[in-house]
Each structure stands twice: as C-alpha cells, then as structure tokens.
C-alpha cells in the first residue's frame, strides 16, 4: 500500500509524469507561439535543456533577503504541485478518491500562490515585492470565480465533494459540459486557469517588460529551475482538473485514451491561442473583469446547477 | 565541466547591457532578437534579469561613469557567465577612442570572452559570433 503511494507520488500521476508531460507541452506552447510570429521555434527538448542548465548554475542568495524563505519557497511550491498532480491523477486514472477531495485541492492550489508571494517578497527587491503584491491581487481576483465553478461541479455531482466521485457521476450520467451550467462553468474555468497560470493576458505579476519577471527576478540556479519546472507542471495540472470536473474524466480503454488526449490538447491549444492573441491587461481591469463579469456569470452557472439545468 | 558546457551551449539566455555606446549596436541587437532571425530555434532567449543570464551582451566604450555599474552587474550574475562584446567600440574604441571619459583598459572592467566587430555588426555577424561561442563550449 505505502509502496503504491510512493509510486503514485513519484512516478505515474505524480512527479515524473507531470514534469515530463509539462515540459513537453511547454515545448508545444513555445513552438505554437513561434508559429504565430512566423518563426521556426525551439527544438523539442529545449525546455529540458533549459531546466538542466539552470540546475548547474550558481545559486545567489541576496544578502538583504530572508534566506530560508527565499530558498524554501520554490521547493514548497514544487511539493504542492506534486501533491496536487497526484490527487488529480489518482482520481482521473485510478478512479480512487482516498487521498482528498476538492476542498483540499483548492487549499493546495492556494498554497502554491502563497509560496510565490512569500518567495517574491523575501528577496528584498522592489520589483519582486511589486510582483508579489500583484500576485496577491490576482489571487483575490480569480479565486472567487474559481471557487464558484468548483461548486458548480460539486452541485452537479449531487453534492459529492470527492474528486473520484465527481468523475464517476459523469461516467455514469454523461459529462457536465453537455448542460448549460456545465459549459458556462467550463468556459469561466478556462479563463481562471489562464489567470492562475499567469499566462498573458493575465501575466500581470510576472510582467517581463515592466517589472522584470516580478517575484522570480532575484532567483538564479536551481531555485529558478524549480520555478521554471513549476510553471510547466501547471500546464498539465489545470487542464487535467478541468477535464476531471466538467469533461467526463478518463476511461481506460483504447478510444478513451485517445479522447482524453484530444480533450487535453484542445484545452492547451485554446490557452495558447488566448495567450498569443491578447496583450497584457492592467491589474485594475483584470480585477474588474473577474469581479464584475466572471463572478456574476459563474454565480448564474451555480444557480442553474442548483435548479438542475 | 565538459558535459555541463554542452548543455549550456543548447540553452543560452542573454542579458543586454549598454556601456555607453552610440546606441546603434543596441538597436542592432534588438533587430537580432526579432522573429526574422528567430534566435529561439538555437535556444537563445532574452531575459530581463541578470540573475537568469548566461551571456552578457555588452556594447560601447565603457565611460568612467558607467564602468563601475558594468562591473557590479557582472558580479551580480550567477557563474558561469560569458561576456560578448558587440561592435567595434568595445574592441578598439571606434570613433570614440580619444574621448576624455573612456576608461583606459576595458579588459580591467569586464573579462570579455568574445568580440564581434562591426560598426554596428549585422545580425548575421552576431549569429556567427554566437555560433563560435557555442563551438567553444562544445569543445
Ligand atoms: S560600434 Fe559603432 S555602432 Fe556600435 S556603438 Fe560603437 S560607434 Fe555605435
């Protein structure tokens, strides 16, 4: 049992699988972005090269920083992502929900953001702390809509909060995305994960051109490598979560695997298109968008779900 | 270090720093990073922070005022870091060689690994220079 747990955590739905798939999908992101700009784009293994290179660089700890926090933040965030990917993966691929439910997942996702905020503000750099502040505001902005769409999935599954139960209900009665409330929640979820992954148009916290990568500015060497890996791991975690909550999960026969891969690729490609066709918005317009537009729409979806539509 | 250098050669992140040039070389560096030349296919990426950089692209004659800052930025970079000097200015002083405020020896400020002469060098020349750096790293 415990050996199986270790396998889950370190190999299949967890660390190794998520990292390798994430870095490969990261290549798709860079390649498609390059094609959008009529470029050739990087080779397939580029993200792996970058990661290995960063592991071998010198780590500089800024003298004015809070050293322990500065070094711990990327690894805490990484550990959180490994836990999250295991939770989602076990529910998706093994249909077991013994590890935790949707609320645990929401908390873990929040701890990731908090690690980023703490890491950014521990450096003692002005731009980093600006980026950390913006990260807090983004968390306030997207969390509300995100929690509401998670609630939509819970309500539609007959008030079940387990991840595996939500998937099982959809396997039995058809995916939630086929109903009006499900499709609204799915689309809002797509925008929320764009914000949670800090992709354009919501890369406000890490705006390269104004606050030089924000919280990551002072990081170098292995800690930076882990931030880099974290970013790409989210390319698997969030689309998997959306599929699990709204799009019917995963069935292990031949056609099911193909279906699942197609759904996953579709979500990723939509994210990349959104990323490449929208310029970065200001922090106040992002807040306004999430509170005035995304929040009421997801609330309507929740009401529809409660009414059973 | 041979194994690591080979990995490094595949993923070079550059940081652009201007040490009192006439600004033409900087514009040419920006041209180099446009989609037309597409350096990303060689793994080269422009980064915004010196802490992420592997190669420092430096232009200009390094005048008295900017030299201490150049030195400081070099010291802030995580090692291994390589310095590539773009243009005739860092190589010989170009038209500013008799300027009253240029530093006497640029080599004392930064350990320059590679000079790419030209006033300004064409992006193709810079790509060739980077390819030479990659060759050296590959041994
Ligand atoms: S090398 Fe020529 S173009 Fe470049 S900075 Fe010097 S004077 Fe300007």
Short mmCIF file of C-alpha atoms and ligand atoms in Angstrom, two decimals:
data_model
loop_
_atom_site.label_atom_id
_atom_site.label_comp_id
_atom_site.label_asym_id
_atom_site.label_seq_id
_atom_site.Cartn_x
_atom_site.Cartn_y
_atom_site.Cartn_z
CA UNK A 1 0.00 0.00 0.00
CA UNK A 2 2.61 2.52 1.04
CA UNK A 3 4.85 1.43 -1.84
CA UNK A 4 1.95 2.05 -4.16
CA UNK A 5 1.55 5.52 -2.64
CA UNK A 6 5.20 6.28 -3.30
CA UNK A 7 4.75 5.15 -6.88
CA UNK A 8 1.71 7.41 -7.27
CA UNK A 9 3.57 10.34 -5.81
CA UNK A 10 6.88 9.97 -7.58
CA UNK A 11 6.19 8.22 -10.87
CA UNK A 12 2.84 7.90 -12.53
CA UNK A 13 0.33 10.61 -11.90
CA UNK A 14 2.79 12.50 -9.72
CA UNK A 15 6.24 13.96 -10.12
CA UNK A 16 7.85 12.24 -13.10
CA UNK A 17 4.79 12.05 -15.34
CA UNK A 18 3.65 15.61 -14.66
CA UNK A 19 7.12 17.07 -15.06
CA UNK A 20 7.93 15.27 -18.31
CA UNK A 21 4.50 15.91 -19.83
CA UNK A 22 4.57 19.50 -18.63
CA UNK A 23 7.97 20.24 -20.14
CA UNK A 24 6.92 18.59 -23.42
CA UNK A 25 3.67 20.56 -23.57
CA UNK A 26 5.74 23.62 -22.73
CA UNK A 27 7.53 22.95 -26.00
CA UNK A 28 4.17 22.94 -27.80
CA UNK A 29 3.45 26.29 -26.21
CA UNK A 30 6.74 27.80 -27.37
CA UNK A 31 6.53 26.20 -30.81
CA UNK A 32 2.98 27.36 -31.48
CA UNK A 33 3.79 30.83 -30.18
CA UNK A 34 6.72 30.88 -32.58
CA UNK A 35 4.50 29.84 -35.47
CA UNK A 36 2.11 32.67 -34.56
CA UNK A 37 5.01 35.05 -35.14
CA UNK A 38 6.17 33.31 -38.34
CA UNK A 39 9.22 31.86 -36.62
CA UNK A 40 10.64 28.35 -36.57
CA UNK A 41 10.66 27.89 -32.83
CA UNK A 42 12.81 25.87 -30.44
CA UNK A 43 13.64 22.15 -30.73
CA UNK A 44 11.55 19.60 -28.84
CA UNK A 45 13.96 19.12 -25.94
CA UNK A 46 14.53 22.85 -25.39
CA UNK A 47 12.71 23.02 -22.04
CA UNK A 48 14.68 20.04 -20.76
CA UNK A 49 17.94 21.71 -21.79
CA UNK A 50 16.90 24.91 -20.04
CA UNK A 51 15.99 23.03 -16.87
CA UNK A 52 19.26 21.07 -16.76
CA UNK A 53 21.27 24.18 -17.48
CA UNK A 54 19.60 26.11 -14.66
CA UNK A 55 20.32 23.24 -12.25
CA UNK A 56 24.03 23.70 -12.87
CA UNK A 57 24.21 27.46 -12.40
CA UNK A 58 25.35 29.25 -9.27
CA UNK A 59 22.70 30.00 -6.67
CA UNK A 60 22.90 33.55 -5.45
CA UNK A 61 21.21 34.34 -2.17
CA UNK A 62 20.62 38.04 -1.86
CA UNK A 63 22.17 39.48 1.30
CA UNK A 64 19.11 41.55 2.24
CA UNK A 65 16.69 38.68 1.72
CA UNK A 66 15.11 36.37 4.28
CA UNK A 67 17.36 33.47 3.34
CA UNK A 68 15.34 30.49 4.50
CA UNK A 69 12.11 31.76 2.93
CA UNK A 70 13.85 32.73 -0.26
CA UNK A 71 15.30 29.24 -0.75
CA UNK A 72 12.31 27.30 0.61
CA UNK A 73 9.61 28.99 -1.49
CA UNK A 74 10.27 27.30 -4.86
CA UNK A 75 10.60 23.87 -3.26
CA UNK A 76 7.43 24.28 -1.20
CA UNK A 77 5.60 25.32 -4.36
CA UNK A 78 7.05 22.31 -6.18
CA UNK A 79 5.98 19.95 -3.41
CA UNK A 80 2.46 21.40 -3.53
CA UNK A 81 2.26 20.86 -7.28
CA UNK A 82 3.42 17.25 -6.90
CA UNK A 83 0.68 16.66 -4.30
CA UNK A 84 -1.94 18.33 -6.49
CA UNK A 85 -0.96 16.37 -9.56
CA UNK A 86 -1.09 13.12 -7.57
CA UNK A 87 -4.53 13.98 -6.19
CA UNK A 88 -5.93 14.79 -9.61
CA UNK A 89 -4.11 11.96 -11.36
CA UNK A 90 -5.20 9.26 -8.91
CA UNK A 91 -8.83 10.37 -9.23
CA UNK A 92 -8.55 10.54 -13.02
CA UNK A 93 -6.58 7.43 -13.88
CA UNK A 94 -7.20 5.07 -10.94
CA UNK A 95 -10.67 6.34 -10.00
CA UNK A 96 -9.77 6.29 -6.33
CA UNK A 97 -10.52 9.16 -4.05
CA UNK A 98 -8.85 8.12 -0.84
CA UNK A 99 -6.33 10.95 -0.91
CA UNK A 100 -8.52 14.00 -0.58
CA UNK A 101 -11.39 15.96 -2.01
CA UNK A 102 -11.94 19.12 -3.99
CA UNK A 103 -11.60 21.40 -0.96
CA UNK A 104 -8.16 20.01 -0.14
CA UNK A 105 -7.25 20.67 -3.75
CA UNK A 106 -8.37 24.30 -3.57
CA UNK A 107 -6.28 24.84 -0.45
CA UNK A 108 -3.20 23.26 -2.00
CA UNK A 109 -3.57 25.42 -5.10
CA UNK A 110 -3.71 28.46 -2.86
CA UNK A 111 -0.56 27.39 -1.01
CA UNK A 112 1.24 27.45 -4.36
CA UNK A 113 0.29 31.08 -4.91
CA UNK A 114 1.23 31.92 -1.34
CA UNK A 115 4.66 30.34 -1.82
CA UNK A 116 5.16 32.52 -4.88
CA UNK A 117 4.11 35.61 -2.93
CA UNK A 118 6.40 34.78 0.00
CA UNK A 119 9.32 33.95 -2.26
CA UNK A 120 8.88 37.21 -4.12
CA UNK A 121 8.61 39.35 -1.04
CA UNK A 122 11.50 37.60 0.73
CA UNK A 123 14.05 38.88 -1.77
CA UNK A 124 14.06 42.48 -0.61
CA UNK A 125 13.92 43.67 -4.19
CA UNK A 126 11.50 46.43 -5.11
CA UNK A 127 10.35 44.85 -8.35
CA UNK A 128 9.95 41.45 -6.74
CA UNK A 129 7.77 42.85 -3.99
CA UNK A 130 5.72 44.75 -6.56
CA UNK A 131 5.24 41.46 -8.38
CA UNK A 132 4.28 39.73 -5.13
CA UNK A 133 1.70 42.45 -4.46
CA UNK A 134 0.23 41.99 -7.88
CA UNK A 135 0.14 38.24 -7.33
CA UNK A 136 -1.97 38.81 -4.20
CA UNK A 137 -4.38 40.97 -6.18
CA UNK A 138 -4.62 38.36 -8.93
CA UNK A 139 -5.35 35.72 -6.30
CA UNK A 140 -8.17 37.90 -4.96
CA UNK A 141 -9.45 38.40 -8.47
CA UNK A 142 -9.56 34.86 -9.83
CA UNK A 143 -10.13 32.82 -6.67
CA UNK A 144 -13.79 33.88 -6.30
CA UNK A 145 -14.82 32.75 -9.77
CA UNK A 146 -12.66 29.64 -9.47
CA UNK A 147 -14.27 28.50 -6.22
CA UNK A 148 -17.75 29.12 -7.65
CA UNK A 149 -17.08 26.95 -10.69
CA UNK A 150 -15.72 24.21 -8.41
CA UNK A 151 -19.01 24.46 -6.52
CA UNK A 152 -20.88 24.04 -9.80
CA UNK A 153 -19.14 20.69 -10.28
CA UNK A 154 -19.96 19.70 -6.70
CA UNK A 155 -23.64 20.60 -7.06
CA UNK A 156 -23.97 18.85 -10.39
CA UNK A 157 -22.44 15.70 -8.95
CA UNK A 158 -25.22 15.56 -6.38
CA UNK A 159 -23.29 17.35 -3.60
CA UNK A 160 -20.32 14.97 -3.76
CA UNK A 161 -17.01 16.62 -2.90
CA UNK A 162 -14.66 13.73 -3.74
CA UNK A 163 -12.75 14.09 -6.99
CA UNK A 164 -13.24 10.44 -7.95
CA UNK A 165 -16.99 10.64 -7.18
CA UNK A 166 -17.38 13.67 -9.45
CA UNK A 167 -15.68 11.74 -12.26
CA UNK A 168 -17.77 8.63 -11.54
CA UNK A 169 -21.05 10.57 -11.71
CA UNK A 170 -20.03 11.90 -15.11
CA UNK A 171 -19.06 8.45 -16.35
CA UNK A 172 -22.50 7.22 -15.36
CA UNK A 173 -24.67 10.15 -16.45
CA UNK A 174 -22.65 11.96 -19.14
CA UNK A 175 -20.25 14.89 -18.85
CA UNK A 176 -21.38 18.10 -17.15
CA UNK A 177 -20.15 20.12 -20.11
CA UNK A 178 -23.23 19.00 -22.07
CA UNK A 179 -25.54 21.02 -19.80
CA UNK A 180 -25.88 24.85 -19.86
CA UNK A 181 -24.47 25.40 -16.38
CA UNK A 182 -21.61 22.98 -17.10
CA UNK A 183 -20.50 24.72 -20.28
CA UNK A 184 -20.65 28.17 -18.66
CA UNK A 185 -18.58 26.93 -15.72
CA UNK A 186 -16.10 25.26 -18.07
CA UNK A 187 -15.54 28.44 -20.08
CA UNK A 188 -15.12 30.57 -16.95
CA UNK A 189 -12.75 27.88 -15.65
CA UNK A 190 -10.68 28.19 -18.81
CA UNK A 191 -10.22 31.92 -18.16
CA UNK A 192 -9.50 31.32 -14.47
CA UNK A 193 -6.71 28.86 -15.20
CA UNK A 194 -5.25 31.35 -17.67
CA UNK A 195 -5.03 33.76 -14.75
CA UNK A 196 -3.81 31.15 -12.29
CA UNK A 197 -1.00 30.10 -14.61
CA UNK A 198 -0.06 33.76 -15.13
CA UNK A 199 -0.26 33.47 -18.90
CA UNK A 200 -0.99 36.54 -21.00
CA UNK A 201 -3.35 38.45 -20.84
CA UNK A 202 -3.05 37.87 -17.08
CA UNK A 203 0.73 37.71 -16.65
CA UNK A 204 0.48 40.87 -14.60
CA UNK A 205 2.52 39.58 -11.70
CA UNK A 206 5.45 38.45 -13.85
CA UNK A 207 5.29 41.17 -16.47
CA UNK A 208 8.71 40.87 -18.09
CA UNK A 209 8.64 44.23 -19.76
CA UNK A 210 7.66 46.34 -16.77
CA UNK A 211 8.73 44.63 -13.56
CA UNK A 212 11.30 42.18 -14.98
CA UNK A 213 9.68 38.84 -14.09
CA UNK A 214 8.39 40.11 -10.75
CA UNK A 215 8.79 37.57 -7.95
CA UNK A 216 11.31 35.50 -9.92
CA UNK A 217 13.68 38.38 -10.58
CA UNK A 218 16.31 37.61 -7.93
CA UNK A 219 16.22 33.83 -8.33
CA UNK A 220 19.09 32.05 -10.05
CA UNK A 221 20.36 28.50 -10.42
CA UNK A 222 18.41 25.52 -9.00
CA UNK A 223 15.65 27.55 -7.27
CA UNK A 224 14.94 29.27 -10.56
CA UNK A 225 15.00 25.87 -12.28
CA UNK A 226 12.25 24.73 -9.94
CA UNK A 227 10.14 27.82 -10.57
CA UNK A 228 10.58 27.10 -14.25
CA UNK A 229 9.51 23.49 -13.79
CA UNK A 230 6.54 24.58 -11.64
CA UNK A 231 5.32 26.82 -14.40
CA UNK A 232 5.33 23.99 -16.91
CA UNK A 233 3.87 21.44 -14.49
CA UNK A 234 0.79 23.64 -14.27
CA UNK A 235 0.32 23.03 -17.99
CA UNK A 236 -0.74 19.51 -17.09
CA UNK A 237 -2.42 20.12 -13.75
CA UNK A 238 -5.02 22.71 -14.68
CA UNK A 239 -6.26 21.15 -17.94
CA UNK A 240 -6.49 17.78 -16.16
CA UNK A 241 -8.54 19.43 -13.42
CA UNK A 242 -10.94 20.97 -15.94
CA UNK A 243 -11.38 17.63 -17.69
CA UNK A 244 -11.95 15.91 -14.38
CA UNK A 245 -14.52 18.42 -13.17
CA UNK A 246 -16.51 19.05 -16.33
CA UNK A 247 -15.48 16.96 -19.27
CA UNK A 248 -16.09 13.40 -18.24
CA UNK A 249 -12.74 12.30 -16.83
CA UNK A 250 -10.83 9.39 -18.28
CA UNK A 251 -11.78 5.87 -19.33
CA UNK A 252 -9.00 3.35 -19.75
CA UNK A 253 -9.98 1.64 -22.99
CA UNK A 254 -8.22 2.46 -26.28
CA UNK A 255 -10.65 5.05 -27.56
CA UNK A 256 -10.89 6.61 -24.11
CA UNK A 257 -7.16 7.37 -24.04
CA UNK A 258 -7.37 8.96 -27.49
CA UNK A 259 -10.39 11.02 -26.45
CA UNK A 260 -8.66 12.15 -23.30
CA UNK A 261 -5.51 13.22 -25.20
CA UNK A 262 -7.61 15.14 -27.71
CA UNK A 263 -9.52 16.96 -24.98
CA UNK A 264 -6.29 17.80 -23.22
CA UNK A 265 -4.62 19.08 -26.38
CA UNK A 266 -7.70 21.13 -27.26
CA UNK A 267 -7.67 22.88 -23.89
CA UNK A 268 -3.94 23.56 -24.12
CA UNK A 269 -4.20 24.91 -27.67
CA UNK A 270 -7.07 27.22 -26.71
CA UNK A 271 -4.93 28.51 -23.85
CA UNK A 272 -2.00 29.11 -26.18
CA UNK A 273 -4.22 30.93 -28.69
CA UNK A 274 -5.63 33.13 -25.93
CA UNK A 275 -2.10 33.79 -24.78
CA UNK A 276 -0.85 34.84 -28.18
CA UNK A 277 -3.77 36.98 -29.26
CA UNK A 278 -4.23 39.11 -26.16
CA UNK A 279 -1.94 41.78 -24.78
CA UNK A 280 -1.45 42.08 -21.04
CA UNK A 281 -4.23 43.90 -19.20
CA UNK A 282 -3.74 46.27 -16.28
CA UNK A 283 -4.28 44.99 -12.75
CA UNK A 284 -7.41 47.08 -12.25
CA UNK A 285 -9.00 45.90 -15.49
CA UNK A 286 -8.23 42.29 -14.54
CA UNK A 287 -9.90 42.79 -11.15
CA UNK A 288 -12.86 44.48 -12.78
CA UNK A 289 -13.18 41.68 -15.30
CA UNK A 290 -13.15 38.94 -12.69
CA UNK A 291 -15.41 40.66 -10.17
CA UNK A 292 -17.91 42.36 -12.48
CA UNK A 293 -18.12 39.84 -15.33
CA UNK A 294 -16.69 36.43 -14.42
CA UNK A 295 -18.14 36.36 -10.90
CA UNK A 296 -21.80 37.06 -11.87
CA UNK A 297 -21.61 34.62 -14.77
CA UNK A 298 -20.22 31.84 -12.60
CA UNK A 299 -22.86 32.69 -9.98
CA UNK A 300 -25.55 32.27 -12.65
CA UNK A 301 -23.98 28.92 -13.53
CA UNK A 302 -24.17 27.91 -9.87
CA UNK A 303 -27.84 28.92 -9.64
CA UNK A 304 -28.59 26.99 -12.83
CA UNK A 305 -26.79 23.98 -11.39
CA UNK A 306 -28.83 24.15 -8.19
CA UNK A 307 -32.00 24.35 -10.32
CA UNK A 308 -30.78 21.22 -12.07
CA UNK A 309 -30.23 22.65 -15.56
CA UNK B 1 32.73 20.73 -16.91
CA UNK B 2 32.67 19.48 -20.48
CA UNK B 3 29.33 17.75 -20.08
CA UNK B 4 27.71 20.78 -18.50
CA UNK B 5 29.10 23.16 -21.11
CA UNK B 6 27.48 21.10 -23.83
CA UNK B 7 24.13 21.52 -22.09
CA UNK B 8 24.80 25.22 -21.63
CA UNK B 9 25.53 25.60 -25.33
CA UNK B 10 22.00 24.47 -26.11
CA UNK B 11 20.28 26.99 -23.89
CA UNK B 12 21.93 30.39 -23.81
CA UNK B 13 19.96 33.13 -22.09
CA UNK B 14 21.29 36.57 -22.89
CA UNK B 15 21.12 39.80 -20.97
CA UNK B 16 21.65 43.01 -22.85
CA UNK B 17 23.61 45.81 -21.27
CA UNK B 18 24.82 49.02 -22.82
CA UNK B 19 28.09 50.54 -21.69
CA UNK B 20 27.88 53.99 -23.32
CA UNK B 21 27.58 53.13 -27.00
CA UNK B 22 26.21 55.42 -29.71
CA UNK B 23 23.10 53.23 -29.40
CA UNK B 24 23.31 51.81 -32.88
CA UNK B 25 24.65 48.49 -31.67
CA UNK B 26 21.79 48.22 -29.16
CA UNK B 27 19.26 48.74 -31.93
CA UNK B 28 21.03 46.07 -33.94
CA UNK B 29 20.86 43.66 -31.01
CA UNK B 30 17.12 44.27 -30.82
CA UNK B 31 16.94 43.53 -34.54
CA UNK B 32 18.75 40.29 -33.85
CA UNK B 33 16.03 39.26 -31.42
CA UNK B 34 13.13 39.86 -33.81
CA UNK B 35 11.18 36.99 -35.42
CA UNK B 36 13.11 37.48 -38.67
CA UNK B 37 16.29 35.99 -37.20
CA UNK B 38 14.49 33.77 -34.66
CA UNK B 39 17.22 33.02 -32.15
CA UNK B 40 14.86 30.83 -30.12
CA UNK B 41 15.46 27.98 -32.55
CA UNK B 42 19.06 27.94 -31.22
CA UNK B 43 17.83 28.05 -27.64
CA UNK B 44 18.77 31.69 -27.18
CA UNK B 45 16.39 33.81 -25.17
CA UNK B 46 16.49 37.39 -23.96
CA UNK B 47 15.95 37.62 -20.21
CA UNK B 48 15.07 40.68 -18.19
CA UNK B 49 17.14 39.99 -15.09
CA UNK B 50 20.89 39.45 -14.86
CA UNK B 51 20.31 36.65 -12.34
CA UNK B 52 18.90 34.49 -15.13
CA UNK B 53 21.58 35.21 -17.72
CA UNK B 54 24.32 33.02 -19.18
CA UNK B 55 25.73 35.55 -21.61
CA UNK B 56 26.16 39.26 -21.16
CA UNK B 57 25.93 41.24 -24.40
CA UNK B 58 27.75 44.50 -23.88
CA UNK B 59 28.15 47.45 -26.25
CA UNK B 60 30.05 50.74 -26.18
CA UNK B 61 33.28 52.18 -24.88
CA UNK B 62 32.60 51.96 -21.11
CA UNK B 63 32.96 55.54 -19.91
CA UNK B 64 34.06 56.47 -16.40
CA UNK B 65 30.56 56.79 -15.09
CA UNK B 66 29.14 53.54 -16.39
CA UNK B 67 32.19 51.34 -15.76
CA UNK B 68 31.56 50.72 -12.02
CA UNK B 69 27.97 49.78 -12.81
CA UNK B 70 29.09 47.35 -15.51
CA UNK B 71 31.43 45.75 -13.04
CA UNK B 72 28.68 45.49 -10.44
CA UNK B 73 26.23 43.93 -12.88
CA UNK B 74 28.86 41.40 -13.91
CA UNK B 75 29.40 40.49 -10.28
CA UNK B 76 25.66 40.05 -9.77
CA UNK B 77 25.47 37.39 -12.47
CA UNK B 78 25.43 33.71 -11.50
CA UNK B 79 28.54 31.93 -12.77
CA UNK B 80 29.37 30.57 -15.33
CA UNK B 81 28.74 33.71 -17.31
CA UNK B 82 30.28 34.75 -20.61
CA UNK B 83 30.74 38.28 -21.85
CA UNK B 84 30.26 39.02 -25.54
CA UNK B 85 31.26 42.47 -26.70
CA UNK B 86 29.21 43.74 -29.62
CA UNK B 87 30.61 46.32 -32.03
CA UNK B 88 33.91 47.98 -32.74
CA UNK B 89 33.53 50.21 -29.70
CA UNK B 90 34.50 47.64 -27.05
CA UNK B 91 37.12 46.13 -29.36
CA UNK B 92 39.05 49.28 -30.25
CA UNK B 93 37.14 52.36 -29.16
CA UNK B 94 36.00 53.09 -32.69
CA UNK B 95 35.36 56.80 -33.28
CA UNK B 96 35.33 57.48 -29.53
CA UNK B 97 38.84 56.22 -28.86
CA UNK B 98 40.14 59.71 -27.95
CA UNK B 99 37.15 60.52 -25.77
CA UNK B 100 38.14 62.18 -22.48
CA UNK B 101 35.93 59.96 -20.34
CA UNK B 102 36.54 56.49 -21.77
CA UNK B 103 38.22 54.07 -19.37
CA UNK B 104 41.82 53.28 -20.18
CA UNK B 105 41.53 49.50 -20.31
CA UNK B 106 38.19 47.87 -20.90
CA UNK B 107 39.64 44.46 -20.07
CA UNK B 108 40.07 45.57 -16.46
CA UNK B 109 36.35 46.20 -16.12
CA UNK B 110 34.93 43.03 -17.69
CA UNK B 111 36.65 39.78 -18.75
CA UNK B 112 35.43 39.84 -22.34
CA UNK B 113 35.30 36.39 -23.94
CA UNK B 114 34.33 37.26 -27.47
CA UNK B 115 34.46 40.34 -29.66
CA UNK B 116 32.08 40.80 -32.57
CA UNK B 117 33.46 43.76 -34.52
CA UNK B 118 31.44 45.92 -36.90
CA UNK B 119 30.01 49.40 -36.62
CA UNK B 120 27.38 48.15 -35.98
CA UNK B 121 27.76 44.42 -36.76
CA UNK B 122 24.99 42.91 -38.82
CA UNK B 123 22.69 40.45 -37.04
CA UNK B 124 24.16 37.70 -39.24
CA UNK B 125 27.62 38.55 -37.90
CA UNK B 126 26.31 38.35 -34.34
CA UNK B 127 24.74 34.95 -35.01
CA UNK B 128 28.09 33.79 -36.35
CA UNK B 129 29.75 35.08 -33.21
CA UNK B 130 27.29 33.21 -31.01
CA UNK B 131 27.83 30.09 -33.10
CA UNK B 132 31.57 30.41 -32.37
CA UNK B 133 30.81 30.66 -28.67
CA UNK B 134 28.68 27.51 -28.94
CA UNK B 135 31.55 25.79 -30.73
CA UNK B 136 33.96 26.69 -27.94
CA UNK B 137 31.50 25.44 -25.32
CA UNK B 138 31.10 22.17 -27.21
CA UNK B 139 34.89 21.74 -27.02
S1 LIG C 1 30.50 50.12 -32.69
FE1 LIG C 1 29.75 51.77 -33.97
S2 LIG C 1 27.56 51.48 -33.99
FE2 LIG C 1 28.33 50.29 -32.29
S3 LIG C 1 28.18 51.62 -30.55
FE3 LIG C 1 30.21 51.89 -31.36
S4 LIG C 1 30.07 53.62 -32.75
FE4 LIG C 1 27.97 52.90 -32.35
#
